[in-house]
Coordinates of C-alpha atoms and ligand atoms in Angstrom, one line a residue:
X372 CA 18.6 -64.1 -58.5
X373 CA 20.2 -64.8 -62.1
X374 CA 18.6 -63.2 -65.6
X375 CA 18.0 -66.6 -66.1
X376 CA 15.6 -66.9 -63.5
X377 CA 13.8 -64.0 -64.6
X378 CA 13.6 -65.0 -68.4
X379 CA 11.8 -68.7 -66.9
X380 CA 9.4 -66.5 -64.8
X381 CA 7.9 -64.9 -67.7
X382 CA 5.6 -67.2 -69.8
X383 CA 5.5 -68.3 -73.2
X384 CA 2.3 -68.2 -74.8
X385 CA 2.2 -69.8 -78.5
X386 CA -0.2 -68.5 -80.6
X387 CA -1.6 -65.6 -79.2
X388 CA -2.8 -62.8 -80.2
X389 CA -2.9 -64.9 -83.4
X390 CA -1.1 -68.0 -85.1
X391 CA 3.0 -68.2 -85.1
X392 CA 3.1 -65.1 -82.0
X393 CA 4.9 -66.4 -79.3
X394 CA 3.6 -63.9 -76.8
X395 CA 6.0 -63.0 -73.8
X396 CA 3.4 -62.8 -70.5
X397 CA 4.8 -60.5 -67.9
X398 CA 2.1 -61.2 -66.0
X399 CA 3.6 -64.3 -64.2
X400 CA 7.0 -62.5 -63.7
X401 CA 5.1 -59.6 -61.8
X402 CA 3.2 -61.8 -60.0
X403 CA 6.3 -63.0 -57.7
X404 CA 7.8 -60.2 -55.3
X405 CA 11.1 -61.3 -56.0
X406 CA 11.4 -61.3 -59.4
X407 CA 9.4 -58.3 -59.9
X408 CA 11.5 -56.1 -57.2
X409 CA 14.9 -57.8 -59.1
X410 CA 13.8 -56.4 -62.4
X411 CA 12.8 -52.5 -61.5
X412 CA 16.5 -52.8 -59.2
X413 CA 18.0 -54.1 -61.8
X414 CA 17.2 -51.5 -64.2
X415 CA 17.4 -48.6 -61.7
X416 CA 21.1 -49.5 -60.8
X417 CA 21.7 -49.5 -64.7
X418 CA 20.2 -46.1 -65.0
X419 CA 20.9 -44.6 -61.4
X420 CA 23.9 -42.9 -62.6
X421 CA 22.4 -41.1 -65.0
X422 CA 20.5 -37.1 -64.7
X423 CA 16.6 -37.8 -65.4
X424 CA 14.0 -35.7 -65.7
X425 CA 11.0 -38.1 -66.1
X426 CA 10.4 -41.6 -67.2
X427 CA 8.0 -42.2 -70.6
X428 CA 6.1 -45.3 -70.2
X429 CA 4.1 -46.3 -72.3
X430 CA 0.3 -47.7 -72.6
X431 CA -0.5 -50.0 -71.0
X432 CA 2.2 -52.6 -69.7
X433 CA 5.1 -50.0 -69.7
X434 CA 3.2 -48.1 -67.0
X435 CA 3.8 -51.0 -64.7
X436 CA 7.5 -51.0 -65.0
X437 CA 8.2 -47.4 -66.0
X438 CA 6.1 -46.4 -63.2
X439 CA 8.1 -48.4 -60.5
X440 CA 11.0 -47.4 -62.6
X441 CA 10.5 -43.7 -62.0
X442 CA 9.4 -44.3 -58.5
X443 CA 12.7 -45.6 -57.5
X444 CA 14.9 -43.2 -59.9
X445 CA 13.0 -40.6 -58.0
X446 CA 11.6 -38.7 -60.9
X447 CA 8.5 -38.3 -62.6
X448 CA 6.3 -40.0 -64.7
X449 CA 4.9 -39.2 -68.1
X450 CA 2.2 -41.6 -70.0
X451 CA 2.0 -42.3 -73.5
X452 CA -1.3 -43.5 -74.4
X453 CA -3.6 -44.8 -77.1
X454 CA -5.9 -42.3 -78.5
X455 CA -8.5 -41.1 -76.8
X456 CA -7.5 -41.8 -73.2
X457 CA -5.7 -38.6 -72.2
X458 CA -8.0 -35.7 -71.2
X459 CA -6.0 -32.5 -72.0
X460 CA -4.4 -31.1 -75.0
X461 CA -2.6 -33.9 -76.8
X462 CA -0.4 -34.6 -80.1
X463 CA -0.2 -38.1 -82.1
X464 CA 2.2 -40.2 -83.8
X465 CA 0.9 -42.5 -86.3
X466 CA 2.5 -46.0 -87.1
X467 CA 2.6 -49.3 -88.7
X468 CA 1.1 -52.5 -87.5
X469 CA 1.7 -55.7 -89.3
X470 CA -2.0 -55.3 -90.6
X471 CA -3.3 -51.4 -90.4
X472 CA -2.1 -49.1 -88.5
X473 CA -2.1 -47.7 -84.5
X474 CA -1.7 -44.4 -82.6
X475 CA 0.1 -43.0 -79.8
X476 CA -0.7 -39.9 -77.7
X477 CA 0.7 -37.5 -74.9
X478 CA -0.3 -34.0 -73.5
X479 CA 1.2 -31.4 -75.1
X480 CA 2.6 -30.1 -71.8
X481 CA 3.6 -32.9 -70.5
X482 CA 7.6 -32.5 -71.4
X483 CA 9.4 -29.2 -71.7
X484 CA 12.3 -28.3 -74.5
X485 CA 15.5 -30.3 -72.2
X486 CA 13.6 -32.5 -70.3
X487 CA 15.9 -35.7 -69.9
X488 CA 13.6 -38.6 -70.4
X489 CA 13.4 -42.4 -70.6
X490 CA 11.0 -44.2 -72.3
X491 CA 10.3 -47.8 -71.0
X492 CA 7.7 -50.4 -72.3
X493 CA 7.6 -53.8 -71.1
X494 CA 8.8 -55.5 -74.8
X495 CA 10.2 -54.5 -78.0
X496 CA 9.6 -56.7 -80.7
X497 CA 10.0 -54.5 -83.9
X498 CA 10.2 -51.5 -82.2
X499 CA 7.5 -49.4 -84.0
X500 CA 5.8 -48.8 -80.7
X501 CA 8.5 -47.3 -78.8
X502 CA 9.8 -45.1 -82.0
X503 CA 6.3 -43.4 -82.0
X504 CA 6.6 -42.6 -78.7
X505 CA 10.2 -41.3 -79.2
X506 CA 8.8 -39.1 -82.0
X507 CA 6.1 -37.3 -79.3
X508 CA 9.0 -36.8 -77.3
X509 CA 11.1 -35.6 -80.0
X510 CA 8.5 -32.9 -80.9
X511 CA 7.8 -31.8 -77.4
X512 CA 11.6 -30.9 -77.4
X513 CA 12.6 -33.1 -74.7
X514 CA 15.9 -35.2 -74.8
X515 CA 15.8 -38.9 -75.1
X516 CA 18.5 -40.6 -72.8
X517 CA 17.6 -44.2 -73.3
X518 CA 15.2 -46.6 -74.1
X519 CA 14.7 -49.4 -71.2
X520 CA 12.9 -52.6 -72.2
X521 CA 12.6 -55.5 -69.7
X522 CA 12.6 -58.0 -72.3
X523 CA 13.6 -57.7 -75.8
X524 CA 13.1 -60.2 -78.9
X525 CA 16.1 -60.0 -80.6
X526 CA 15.6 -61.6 -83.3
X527 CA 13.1 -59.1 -84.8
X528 CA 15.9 -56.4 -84.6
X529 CA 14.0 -53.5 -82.7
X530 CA 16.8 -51.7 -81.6
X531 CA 17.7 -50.6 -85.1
X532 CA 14.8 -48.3 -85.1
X533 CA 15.9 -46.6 -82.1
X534 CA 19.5 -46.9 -81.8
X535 CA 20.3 -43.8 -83.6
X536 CA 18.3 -41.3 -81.0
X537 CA 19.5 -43.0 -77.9
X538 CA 21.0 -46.3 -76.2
X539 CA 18.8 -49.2 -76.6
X540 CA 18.8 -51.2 -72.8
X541 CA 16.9 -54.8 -72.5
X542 CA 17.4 -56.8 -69.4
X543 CA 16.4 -60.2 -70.9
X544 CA 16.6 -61.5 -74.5
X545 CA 14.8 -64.2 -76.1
Ligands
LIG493 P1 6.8 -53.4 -81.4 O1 6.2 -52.1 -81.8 O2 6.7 -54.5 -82.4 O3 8.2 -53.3 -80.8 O4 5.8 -54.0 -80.2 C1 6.0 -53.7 -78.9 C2 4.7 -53.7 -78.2 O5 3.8 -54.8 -78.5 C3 4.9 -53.8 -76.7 O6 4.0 -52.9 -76.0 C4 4.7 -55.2 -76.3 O7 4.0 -55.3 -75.1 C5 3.8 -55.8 -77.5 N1 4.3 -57.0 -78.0 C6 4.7 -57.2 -79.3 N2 5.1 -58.5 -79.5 C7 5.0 -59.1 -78.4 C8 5.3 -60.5 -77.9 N3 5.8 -61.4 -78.7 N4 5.0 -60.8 -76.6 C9 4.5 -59.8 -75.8 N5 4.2 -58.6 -76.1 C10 4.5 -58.2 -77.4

């Protein structure tokens, strides 16, 4: 199976959530076995060379990738979530929406000071979202090894928030 055959299984939707989003569903990739057993391979051979502790994923469609993801790196893994949602101890990051503002959580214990960690989310657009989460880690003391993505938009530049803590990997671009 090609990249190009994983970028046509993932759908385009115009205009949602709201006018002049093109929204990337995942949904229709992860629906066929192939393609959805060719992405987590494909970014566990990238990665399988690597010393991991756990794999970040983050709320909610980076738990379906990050999950598999840890599953076959064979190490843990850690949720980030939206507030609210986890039941112990927890610290926030704050950040910037295009209108307002959002919040990320994750237990306090969850990651120790050397902890060797991914964090994986299904997109990054502008990359707010995954440098929250890289801040929680960051103040938990853990290590950030790499960012994984399975799609990136490129043109929106993402990477640049997060390519000075840690390599930036995408497996498809639009
Ligand atoms: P950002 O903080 O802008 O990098 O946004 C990343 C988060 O928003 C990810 O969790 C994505 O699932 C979601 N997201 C943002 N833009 C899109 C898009 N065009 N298509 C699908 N998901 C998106």
């Amino acid at each position: 199976m090609s990249l190009t055959d994983i970028k046509n299984s993932i759908r385009n939707v115009p205009d949602y959530p709201k006018p002049g989003i093109q929204f990337k569903d995942i949904t229709t990739a992860m629906k066929n076995p192939a393609v959805f057993k060719e992405i987590i391979d494909e970014m566990a051979a990238h990665f399988a060379e690597r010393e991991i502790d756990y794999v970040v994923g983050i709320d909610a469609r980076g738990f379906i990738f990050g999950a598999a993801l840890a599953y076959k790196l064979g190490c843990g893994f850690v949720p980030v979530r939206k507030p609210g949602k986890l039941p112990a101890d927890t610290i926030a990051e704050e950040y910037a929406l295009e209108y307002g503002t959002d919040k990320l959580e994750i237990h306090r214990d969850a990651l120790q000071k050397g902890d060797r960690v991914i964090i994986v989310d299904d997109l990054i657009a502008v990359g707010g979202t995954a440098r929250a989460a890289a801040n929680l880690v960051q103040r938990l003391g853990a290590e950030i090894a790499a960012f994984a993505f399975a799609v990136e938009l490129t043109d929106l530049h993402g990477r640049e928030k997060l390519q000075d803590i840690a390599e930036v990997y995408s497996l498809v671009q639009f």
